[in-house]
PDB file of C-alpha atoms in Angstrom:
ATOM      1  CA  UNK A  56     -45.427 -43.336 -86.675  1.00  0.00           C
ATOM      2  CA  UNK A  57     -44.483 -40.308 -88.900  1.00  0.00           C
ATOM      3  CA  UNK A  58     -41.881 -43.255 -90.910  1.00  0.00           C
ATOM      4  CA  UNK A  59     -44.189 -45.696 -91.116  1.00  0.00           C
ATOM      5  CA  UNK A  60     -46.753 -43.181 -92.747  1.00  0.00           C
ATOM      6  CA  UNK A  61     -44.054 -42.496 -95.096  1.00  0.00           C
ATOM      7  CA  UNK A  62     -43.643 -45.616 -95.850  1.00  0.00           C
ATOM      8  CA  UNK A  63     -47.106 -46.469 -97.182  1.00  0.00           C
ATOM      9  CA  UNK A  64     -46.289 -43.482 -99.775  1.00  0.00           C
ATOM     10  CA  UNK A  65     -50.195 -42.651 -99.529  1.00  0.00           C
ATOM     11  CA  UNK A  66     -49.788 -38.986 -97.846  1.00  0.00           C
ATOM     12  CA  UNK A  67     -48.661 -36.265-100.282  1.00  0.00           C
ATOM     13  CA  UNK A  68     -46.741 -34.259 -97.406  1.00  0.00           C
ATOM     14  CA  UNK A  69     -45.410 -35.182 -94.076  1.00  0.00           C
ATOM     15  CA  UNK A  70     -45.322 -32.565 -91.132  1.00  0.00           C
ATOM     16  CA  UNK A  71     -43.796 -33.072 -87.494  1.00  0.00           C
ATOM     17  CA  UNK A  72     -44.282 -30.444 -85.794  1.00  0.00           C
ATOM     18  CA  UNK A  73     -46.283 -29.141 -82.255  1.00  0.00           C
ATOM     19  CA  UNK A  74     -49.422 -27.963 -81.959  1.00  0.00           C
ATOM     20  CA  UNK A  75     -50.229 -24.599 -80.290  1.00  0.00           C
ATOM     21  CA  UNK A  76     -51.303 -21.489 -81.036  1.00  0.00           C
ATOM     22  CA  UNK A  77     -48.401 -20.707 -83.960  1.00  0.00           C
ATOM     23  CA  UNK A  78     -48.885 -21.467 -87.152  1.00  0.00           C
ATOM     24  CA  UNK A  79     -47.271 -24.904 -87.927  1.00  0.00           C
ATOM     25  CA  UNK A  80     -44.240 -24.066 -90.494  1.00  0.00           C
ATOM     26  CA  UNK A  81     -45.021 -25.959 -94.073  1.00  0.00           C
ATOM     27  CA  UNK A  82     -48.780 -25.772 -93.968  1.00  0.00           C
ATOM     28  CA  UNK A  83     -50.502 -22.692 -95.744  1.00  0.00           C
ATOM     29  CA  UNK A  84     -53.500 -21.026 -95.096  1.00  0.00           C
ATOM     30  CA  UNK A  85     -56.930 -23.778 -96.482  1.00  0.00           C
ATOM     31  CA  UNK A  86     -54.845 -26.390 -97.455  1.00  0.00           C
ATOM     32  CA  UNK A  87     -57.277 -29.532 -95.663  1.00  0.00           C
ATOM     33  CA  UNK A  88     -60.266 -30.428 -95.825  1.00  0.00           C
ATOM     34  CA  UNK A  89     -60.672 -31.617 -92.032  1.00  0.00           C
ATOM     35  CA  UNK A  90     -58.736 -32.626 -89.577  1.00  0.00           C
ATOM     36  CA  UNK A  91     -60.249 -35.155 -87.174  1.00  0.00           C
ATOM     37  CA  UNK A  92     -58.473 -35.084 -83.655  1.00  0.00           C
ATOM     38  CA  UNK A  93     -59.301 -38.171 -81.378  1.00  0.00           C
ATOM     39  CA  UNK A  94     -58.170 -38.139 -77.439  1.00  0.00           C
ATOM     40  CA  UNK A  95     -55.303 -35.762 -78.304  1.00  0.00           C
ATOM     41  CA  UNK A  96     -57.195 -33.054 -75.482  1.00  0.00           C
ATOM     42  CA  UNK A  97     -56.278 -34.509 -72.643  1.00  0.00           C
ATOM     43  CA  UNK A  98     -54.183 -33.196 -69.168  1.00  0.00           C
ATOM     44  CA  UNK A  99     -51.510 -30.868 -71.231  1.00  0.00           C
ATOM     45  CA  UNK A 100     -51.367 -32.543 -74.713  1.00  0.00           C
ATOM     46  CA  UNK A 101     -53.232 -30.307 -76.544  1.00  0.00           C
ATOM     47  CA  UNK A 102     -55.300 -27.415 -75.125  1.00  0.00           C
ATOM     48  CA  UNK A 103     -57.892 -25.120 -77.132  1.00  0.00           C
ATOM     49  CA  UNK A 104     -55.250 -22.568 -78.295  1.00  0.00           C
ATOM     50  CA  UNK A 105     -54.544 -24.860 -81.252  1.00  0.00           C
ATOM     51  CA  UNK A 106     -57.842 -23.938 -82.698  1.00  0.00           C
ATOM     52  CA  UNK A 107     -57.388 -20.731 -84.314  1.00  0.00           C
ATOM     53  CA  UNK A 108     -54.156 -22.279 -86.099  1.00  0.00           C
ATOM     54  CA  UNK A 109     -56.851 -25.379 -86.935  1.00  0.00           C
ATOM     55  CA  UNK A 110     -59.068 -22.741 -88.384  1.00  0.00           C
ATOM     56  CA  UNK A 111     -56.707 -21.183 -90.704  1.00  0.00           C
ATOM     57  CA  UNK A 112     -55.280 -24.564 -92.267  1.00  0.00           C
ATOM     58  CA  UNK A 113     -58.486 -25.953 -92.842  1.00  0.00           C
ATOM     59  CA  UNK A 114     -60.674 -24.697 -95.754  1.00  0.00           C
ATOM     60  CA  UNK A 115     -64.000 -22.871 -95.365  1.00  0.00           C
ATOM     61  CA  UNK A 116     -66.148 -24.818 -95.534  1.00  0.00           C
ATOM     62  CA  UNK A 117     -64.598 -27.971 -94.356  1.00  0.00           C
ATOM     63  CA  UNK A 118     -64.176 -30.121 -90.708  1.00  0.00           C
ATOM     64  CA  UNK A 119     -62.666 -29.870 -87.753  1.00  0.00           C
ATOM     65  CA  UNK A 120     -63.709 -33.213 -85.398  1.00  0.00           C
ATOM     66  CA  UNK A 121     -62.895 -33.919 -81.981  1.00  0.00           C
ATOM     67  CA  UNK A 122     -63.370 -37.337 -79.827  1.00  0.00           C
ATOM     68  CA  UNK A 123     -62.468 -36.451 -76.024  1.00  0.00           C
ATOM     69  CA  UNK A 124     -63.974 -37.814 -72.707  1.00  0.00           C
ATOM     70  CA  UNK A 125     -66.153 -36.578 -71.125  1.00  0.00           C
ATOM     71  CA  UNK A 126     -63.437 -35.960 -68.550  1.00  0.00           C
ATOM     72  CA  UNK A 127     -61.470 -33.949 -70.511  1.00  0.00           C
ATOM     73  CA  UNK A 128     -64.079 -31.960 -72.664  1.00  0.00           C
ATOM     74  CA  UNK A 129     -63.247 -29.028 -70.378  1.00  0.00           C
ATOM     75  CA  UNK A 130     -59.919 -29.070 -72.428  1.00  0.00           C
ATOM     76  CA  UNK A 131     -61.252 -28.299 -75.585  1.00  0.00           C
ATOM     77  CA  UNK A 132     -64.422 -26.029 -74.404  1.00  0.00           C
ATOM     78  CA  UNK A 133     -62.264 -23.353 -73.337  1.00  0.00           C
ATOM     79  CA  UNK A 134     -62.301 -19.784 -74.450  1.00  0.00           C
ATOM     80  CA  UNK A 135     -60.374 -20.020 -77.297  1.00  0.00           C
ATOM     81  CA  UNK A 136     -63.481 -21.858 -78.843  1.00  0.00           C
ATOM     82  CA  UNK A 137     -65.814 -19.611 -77.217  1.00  0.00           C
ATOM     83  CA  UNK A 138     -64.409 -16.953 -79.140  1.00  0.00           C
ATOM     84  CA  UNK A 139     -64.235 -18.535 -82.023  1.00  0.00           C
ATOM     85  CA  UNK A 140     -67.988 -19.858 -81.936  1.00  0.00           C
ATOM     86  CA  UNK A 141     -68.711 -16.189 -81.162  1.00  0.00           C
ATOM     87  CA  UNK A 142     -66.594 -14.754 -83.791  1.00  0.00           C
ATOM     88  CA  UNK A 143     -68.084 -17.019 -86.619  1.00  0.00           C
ATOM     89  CA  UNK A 144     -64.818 -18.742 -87.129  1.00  0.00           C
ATOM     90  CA  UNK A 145     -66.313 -22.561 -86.590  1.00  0.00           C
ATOM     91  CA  UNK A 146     -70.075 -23.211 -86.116  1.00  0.00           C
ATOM     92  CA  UNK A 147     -70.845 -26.463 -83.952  1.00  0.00           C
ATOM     93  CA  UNK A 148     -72.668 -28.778 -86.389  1.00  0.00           C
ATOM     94  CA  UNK A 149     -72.698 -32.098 -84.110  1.00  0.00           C
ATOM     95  CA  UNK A 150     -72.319 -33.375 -80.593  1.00  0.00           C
ATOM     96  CA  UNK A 151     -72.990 -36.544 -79.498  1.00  0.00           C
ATOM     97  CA  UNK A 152     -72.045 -38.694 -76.613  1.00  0.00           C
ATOM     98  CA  UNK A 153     -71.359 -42.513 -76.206  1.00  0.00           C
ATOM     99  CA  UNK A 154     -70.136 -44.735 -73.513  1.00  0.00           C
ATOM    100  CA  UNK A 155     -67.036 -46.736 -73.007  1.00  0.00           C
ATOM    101  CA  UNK A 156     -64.662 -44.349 -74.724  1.00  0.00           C
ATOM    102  CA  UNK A 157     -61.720 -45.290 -72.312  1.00  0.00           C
ATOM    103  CA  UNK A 158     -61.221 -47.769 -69.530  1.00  0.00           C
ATOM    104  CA  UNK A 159     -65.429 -47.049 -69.189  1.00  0.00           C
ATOM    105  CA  UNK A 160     -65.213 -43.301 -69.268  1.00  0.00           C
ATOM    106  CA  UNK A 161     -67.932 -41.771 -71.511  1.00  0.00           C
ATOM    107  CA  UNK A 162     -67.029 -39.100 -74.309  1.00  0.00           C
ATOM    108  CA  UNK A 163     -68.146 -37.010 -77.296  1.00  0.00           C
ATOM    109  CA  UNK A 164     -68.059 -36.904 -80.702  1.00  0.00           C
ATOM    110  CA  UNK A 165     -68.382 -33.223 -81.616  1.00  0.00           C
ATOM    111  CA  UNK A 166     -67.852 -31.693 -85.389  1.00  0.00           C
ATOM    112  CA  UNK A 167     -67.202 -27.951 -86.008  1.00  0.00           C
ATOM    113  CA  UNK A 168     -67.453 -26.156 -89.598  1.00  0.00           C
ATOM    114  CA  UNK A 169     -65.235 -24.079 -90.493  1.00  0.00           C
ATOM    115  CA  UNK A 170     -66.846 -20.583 -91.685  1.00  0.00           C
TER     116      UNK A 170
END
């Protein structure tokens, strides 16, 4: 996926790299605007720790959206977000669900700001 991105030449930088709770090597402190994030919190792909590192790369100000089941909202609700909500890291600005996200399953569109 990464190559054929490349190939398109529209992206100014390319990362591969995992996403946890350390800071991804290459990306500096508010350097997107958003990041949008759909079905990637599910089982053990990617689990609420990522969201402080989420925090720091994207600037104040700007998006972080999420589009997980309903199933798996657990995942992302955790309290590593908790914290942050708390903390006034990210503010929740939307959440809305819909139907027939997966195989029938419903799920949620939810949209933080970064603060």
């Amino acid at each position: 996926m990464l190559r054929q991105a490349e190939e398109r030449g529209v992206y100014k930088k390319l990362v591969c790299a995992e996403i946890g709770a350390e800071p991804i090597p290459g990306i500096g402190k508010d350097e997107y605007d958003a990041i949008i994030c759909c079905g990637g919190f599910v089982g053990d792909h990617i689990t609420d720790i990522c969201l402080p590192e989420w925090t720091r790369i994207v600037k104040k100000g700007g998006i972080i959206r999420v589009v997980v089941s309903a199933r798996w909202l657990h995942v992302l609700e955790g309290e590593t977000l908790k914290y942050l909500l708390q903390c006034k890291k990210l503010e929740q600005v939307e959440k809305y669900p819909f139907q027939n996200f997966l195989d029938g399953e419903s799920g949620y569109v939810i949209t933080y700001e970064v603060l």
